[in-house]
PDB file of C-alpha atoms in Angstrom:
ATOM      1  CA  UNK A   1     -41.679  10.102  -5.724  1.00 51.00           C
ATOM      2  CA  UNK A   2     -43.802   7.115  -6.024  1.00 53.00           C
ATOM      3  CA  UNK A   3     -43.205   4.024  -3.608  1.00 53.00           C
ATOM      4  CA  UNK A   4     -41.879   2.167  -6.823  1.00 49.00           C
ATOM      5  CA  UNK A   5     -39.794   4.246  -8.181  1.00 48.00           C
ATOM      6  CA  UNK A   6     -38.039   5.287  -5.059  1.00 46.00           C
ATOM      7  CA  UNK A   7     -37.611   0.874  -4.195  1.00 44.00           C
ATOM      8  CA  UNK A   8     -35.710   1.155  -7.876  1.00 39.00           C
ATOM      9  CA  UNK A   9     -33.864   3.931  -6.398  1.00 41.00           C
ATOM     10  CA  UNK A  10     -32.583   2.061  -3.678  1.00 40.00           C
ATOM     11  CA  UNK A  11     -31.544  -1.315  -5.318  1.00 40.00           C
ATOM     12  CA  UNK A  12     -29.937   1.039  -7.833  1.00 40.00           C
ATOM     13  CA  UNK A  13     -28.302   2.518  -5.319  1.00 39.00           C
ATOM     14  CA  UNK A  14     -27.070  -0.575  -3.044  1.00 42.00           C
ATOM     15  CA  UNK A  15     -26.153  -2.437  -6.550  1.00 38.00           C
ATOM     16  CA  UNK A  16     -24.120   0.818  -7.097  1.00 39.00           C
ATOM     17  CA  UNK A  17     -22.007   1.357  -3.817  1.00 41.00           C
ATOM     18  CA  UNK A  18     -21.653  -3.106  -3.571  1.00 42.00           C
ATOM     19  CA  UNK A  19     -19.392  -2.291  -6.594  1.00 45.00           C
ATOM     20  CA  UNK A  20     -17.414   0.491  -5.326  1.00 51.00           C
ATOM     21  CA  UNK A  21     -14.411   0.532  -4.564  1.00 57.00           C
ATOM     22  CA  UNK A  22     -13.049   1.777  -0.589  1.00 81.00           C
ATOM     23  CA  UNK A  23      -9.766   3.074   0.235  1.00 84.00           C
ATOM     24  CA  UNK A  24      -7.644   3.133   3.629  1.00 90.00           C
ATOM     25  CA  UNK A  25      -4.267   4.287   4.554  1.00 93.00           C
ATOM     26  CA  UNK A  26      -1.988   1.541   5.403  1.00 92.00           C
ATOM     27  CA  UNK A  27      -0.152   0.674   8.190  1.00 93.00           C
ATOM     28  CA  UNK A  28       3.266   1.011   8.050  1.00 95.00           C
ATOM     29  CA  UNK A  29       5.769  -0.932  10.529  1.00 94.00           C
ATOM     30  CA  UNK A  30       9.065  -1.706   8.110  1.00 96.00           C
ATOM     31  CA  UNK A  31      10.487  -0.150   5.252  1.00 97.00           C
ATOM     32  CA  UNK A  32      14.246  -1.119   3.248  1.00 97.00           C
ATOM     33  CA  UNK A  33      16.380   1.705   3.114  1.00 97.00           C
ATOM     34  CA  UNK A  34      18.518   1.658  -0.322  1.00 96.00           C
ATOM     35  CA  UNK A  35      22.796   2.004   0.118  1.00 94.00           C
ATOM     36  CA  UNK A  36      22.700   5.372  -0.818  1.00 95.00           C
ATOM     37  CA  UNK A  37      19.992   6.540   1.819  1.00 96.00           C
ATOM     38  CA  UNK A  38      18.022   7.980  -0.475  1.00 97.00           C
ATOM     39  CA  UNK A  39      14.841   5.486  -0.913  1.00 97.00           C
ATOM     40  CA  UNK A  40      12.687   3.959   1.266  1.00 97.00           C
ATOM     41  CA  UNK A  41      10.781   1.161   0.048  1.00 97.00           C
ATOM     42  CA  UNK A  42       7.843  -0.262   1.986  1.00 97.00           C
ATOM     43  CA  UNK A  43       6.242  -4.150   0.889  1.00 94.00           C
ATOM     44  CA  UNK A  44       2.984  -4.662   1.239  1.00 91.00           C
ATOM     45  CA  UNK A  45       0.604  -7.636   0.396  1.00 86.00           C
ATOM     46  CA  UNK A  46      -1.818  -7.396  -2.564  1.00 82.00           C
ATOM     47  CA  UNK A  47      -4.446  -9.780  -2.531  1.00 74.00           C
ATOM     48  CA  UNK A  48      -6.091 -11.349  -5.790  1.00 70.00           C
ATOM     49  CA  UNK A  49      -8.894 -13.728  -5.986  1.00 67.00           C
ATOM     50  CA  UNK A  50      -7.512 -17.318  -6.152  1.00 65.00           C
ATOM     51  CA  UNK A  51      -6.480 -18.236  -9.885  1.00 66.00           C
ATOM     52  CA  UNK A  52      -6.922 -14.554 -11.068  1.00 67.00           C
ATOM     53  CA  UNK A  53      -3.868 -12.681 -11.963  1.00 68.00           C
ATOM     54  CA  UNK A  54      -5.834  -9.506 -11.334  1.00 73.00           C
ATOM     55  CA  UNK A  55      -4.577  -7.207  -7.946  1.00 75.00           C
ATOM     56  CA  UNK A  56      -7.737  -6.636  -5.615  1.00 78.00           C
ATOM     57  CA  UNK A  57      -5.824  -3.533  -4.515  1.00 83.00           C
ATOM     58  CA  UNK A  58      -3.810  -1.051  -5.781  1.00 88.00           C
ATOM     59  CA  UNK A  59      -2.181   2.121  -4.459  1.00 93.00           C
ATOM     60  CA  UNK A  60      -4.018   4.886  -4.881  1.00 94.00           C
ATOM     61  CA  UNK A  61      -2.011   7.436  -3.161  1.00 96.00           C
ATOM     62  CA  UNK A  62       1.194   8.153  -1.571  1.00 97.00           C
ATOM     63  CA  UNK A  63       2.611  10.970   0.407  1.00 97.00           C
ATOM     64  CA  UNK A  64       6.022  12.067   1.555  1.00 98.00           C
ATOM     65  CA  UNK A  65       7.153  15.100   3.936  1.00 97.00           C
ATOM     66  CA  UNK A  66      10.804  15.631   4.934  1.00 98.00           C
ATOM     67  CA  UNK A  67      12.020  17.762   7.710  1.00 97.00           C
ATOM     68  CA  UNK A  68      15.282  17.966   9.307  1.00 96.00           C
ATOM     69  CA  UNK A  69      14.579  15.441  12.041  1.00 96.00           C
ATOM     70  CA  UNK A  70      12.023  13.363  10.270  1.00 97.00           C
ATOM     71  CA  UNK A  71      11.101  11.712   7.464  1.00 98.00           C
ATOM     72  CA  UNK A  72       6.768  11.244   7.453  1.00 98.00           C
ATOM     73  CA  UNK A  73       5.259   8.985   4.818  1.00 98.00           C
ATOM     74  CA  UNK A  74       2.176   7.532   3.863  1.00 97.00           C
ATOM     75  CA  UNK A  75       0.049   4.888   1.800  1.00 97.00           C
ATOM     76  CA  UNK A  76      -3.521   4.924   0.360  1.00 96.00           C
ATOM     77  CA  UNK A  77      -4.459   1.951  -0.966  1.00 92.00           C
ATOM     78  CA  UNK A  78      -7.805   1.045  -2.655  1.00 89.00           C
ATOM     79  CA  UNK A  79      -9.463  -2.278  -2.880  1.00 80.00           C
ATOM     80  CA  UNK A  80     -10.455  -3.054  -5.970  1.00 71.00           C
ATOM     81  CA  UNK A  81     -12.580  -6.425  -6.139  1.00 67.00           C
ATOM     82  CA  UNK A  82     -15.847  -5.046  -5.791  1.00 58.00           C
ATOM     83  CA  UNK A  83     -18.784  -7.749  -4.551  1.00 56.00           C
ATOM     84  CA  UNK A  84     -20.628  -8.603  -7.629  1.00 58.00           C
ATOM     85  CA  UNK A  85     -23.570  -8.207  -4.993  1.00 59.00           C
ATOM     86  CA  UNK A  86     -24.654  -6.665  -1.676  1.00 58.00           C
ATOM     87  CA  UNK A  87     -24.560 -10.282   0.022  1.00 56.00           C
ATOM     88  CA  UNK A  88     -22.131 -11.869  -1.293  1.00 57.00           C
ATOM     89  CA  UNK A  89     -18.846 -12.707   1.137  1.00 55.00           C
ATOM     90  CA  UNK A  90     -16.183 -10.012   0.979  1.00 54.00           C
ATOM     91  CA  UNK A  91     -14.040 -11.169  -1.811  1.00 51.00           C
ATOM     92  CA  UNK A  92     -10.852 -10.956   0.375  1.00 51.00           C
ATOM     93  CA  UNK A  93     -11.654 -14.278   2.236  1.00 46.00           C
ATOM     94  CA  UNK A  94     -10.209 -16.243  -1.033  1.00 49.00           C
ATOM     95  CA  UNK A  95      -7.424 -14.100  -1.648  1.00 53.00           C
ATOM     96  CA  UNK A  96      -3.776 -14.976  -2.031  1.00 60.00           C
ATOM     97  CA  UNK A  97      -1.000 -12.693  -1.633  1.00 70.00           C
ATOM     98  CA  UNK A  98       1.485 -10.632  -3.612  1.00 76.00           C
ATOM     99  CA  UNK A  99       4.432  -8.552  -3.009  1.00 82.00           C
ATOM    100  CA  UNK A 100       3.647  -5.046  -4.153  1.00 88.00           C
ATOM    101  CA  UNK A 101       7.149  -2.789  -3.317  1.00 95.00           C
ATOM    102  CA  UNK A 102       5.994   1.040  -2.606  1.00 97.00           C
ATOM    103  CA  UNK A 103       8.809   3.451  -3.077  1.00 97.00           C
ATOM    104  CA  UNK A 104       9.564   7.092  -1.347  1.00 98.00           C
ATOM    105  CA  UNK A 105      12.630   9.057  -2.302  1.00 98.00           C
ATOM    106  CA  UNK A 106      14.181  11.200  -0.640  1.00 98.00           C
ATOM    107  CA  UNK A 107      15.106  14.517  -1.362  1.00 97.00           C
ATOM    108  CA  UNK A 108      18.975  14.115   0.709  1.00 96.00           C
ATOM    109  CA  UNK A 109      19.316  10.795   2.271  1.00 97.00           C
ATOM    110  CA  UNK A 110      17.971   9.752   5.385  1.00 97.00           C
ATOM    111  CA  UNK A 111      21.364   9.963   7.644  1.00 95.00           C
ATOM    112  CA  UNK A 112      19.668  10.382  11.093  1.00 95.00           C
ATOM    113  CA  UNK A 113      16.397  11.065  10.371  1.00 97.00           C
ATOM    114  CA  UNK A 114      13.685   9.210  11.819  1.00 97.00           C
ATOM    115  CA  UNK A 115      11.087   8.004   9.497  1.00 98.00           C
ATOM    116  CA  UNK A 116       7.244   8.484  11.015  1.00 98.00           C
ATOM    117  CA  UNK A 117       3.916   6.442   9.501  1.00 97.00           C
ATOM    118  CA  UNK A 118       1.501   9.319   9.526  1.00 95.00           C
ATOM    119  CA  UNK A 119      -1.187   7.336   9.962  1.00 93.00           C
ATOM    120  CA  UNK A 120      -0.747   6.522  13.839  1.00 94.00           C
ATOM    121  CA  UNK A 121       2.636   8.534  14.343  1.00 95.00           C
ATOM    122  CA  UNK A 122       4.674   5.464  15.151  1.00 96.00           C
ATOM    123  CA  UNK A 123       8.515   5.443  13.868  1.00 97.00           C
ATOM    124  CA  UNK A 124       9.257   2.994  11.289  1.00 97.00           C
ATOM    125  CA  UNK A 125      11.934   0.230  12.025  1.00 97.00           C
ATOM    126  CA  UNK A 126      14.162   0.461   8.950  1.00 97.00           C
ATOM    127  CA  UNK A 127      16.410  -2.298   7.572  1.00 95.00           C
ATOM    128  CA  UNK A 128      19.148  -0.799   5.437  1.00 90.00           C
ATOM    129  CA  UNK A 129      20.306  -2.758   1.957  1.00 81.00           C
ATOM    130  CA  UNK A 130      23.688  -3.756   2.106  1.00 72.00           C
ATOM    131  CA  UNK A 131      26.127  -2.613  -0.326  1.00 65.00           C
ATOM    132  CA  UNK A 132      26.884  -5.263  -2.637  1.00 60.00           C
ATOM    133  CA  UNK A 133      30.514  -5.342  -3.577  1.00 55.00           C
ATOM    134  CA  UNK A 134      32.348  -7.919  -5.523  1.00 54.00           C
ATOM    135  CA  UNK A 135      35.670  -9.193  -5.175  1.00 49.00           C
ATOM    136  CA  UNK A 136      37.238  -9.900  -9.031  1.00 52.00           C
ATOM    137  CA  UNK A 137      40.746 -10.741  -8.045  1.00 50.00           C
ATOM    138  CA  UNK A 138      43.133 -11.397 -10.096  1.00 43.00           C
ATOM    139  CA  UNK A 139      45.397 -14.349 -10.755  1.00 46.00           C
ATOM    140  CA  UNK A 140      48.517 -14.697 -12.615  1.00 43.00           C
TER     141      UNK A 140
END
């Protein structure tokens, strides 16, 4: 190939993969147990760029795998506020942050079970929902 063409080649290319998007598997530390034990839910932090309503991320992926002793889940999440070019900053240095809820659930509920991120095998602490119950009364 010709020292020209293969120079276009290579902008092409780096213009290309500055626009793409990467994905990681999150970290997982917490996650809200529902009353009935049967959902997990997991918040993470989106990011957008500031005064955009757009999401910079977005899951791309979740897994689940129950056993008898454990519960093992897992997160992909894909950034999606590509540089408009190879030297501009990272876009996430203006972001600001949104609650984005994840949810697993479970084929029985969790009873004993210890839940596992499966990205570095640590157990997730788990806060469980309290049931909500109202007290009508009566009078007269």
């Amino acid at each position: 190939m010709p020292a020209g063409k293969s120079f276009l080649v290579l902008v092409a290319t780096a213009l290309t993969l500055a626009g793409c998007a990467t994905s990681s598997w999150e970290d997982i530390g917490n996650a809200k147990l529902s009353a009935d034990g049967r959902t997990l839910t997991v918040d993470l932090s989106f990011g957008a760029r500031a005064g955009s309503p757009e999401l910079c991320e977005k899951v791309a992926d979740t897994q689940l795998d129950e056993s008898s002793s454990q519960v093992v889940i897992a997160i992909l999440v894909e950034e999606d506020c590509p540089r408009q070019w190879p030297w501009e900053e990272p876009v996430f240095k203006n972001l600001v942050g949104y609650a984005h809820p994840v949810s697993f659930t479970l084929k029985r509920p969790l009873g004993e079970r210890s839940v596992i991120d499966s990205t570095d095998g640590r157990r997730v602490r788990i806060y469980r929902e309290e049931k909500r119950g109202y007290d009508l009364g009566r009078t007269g």
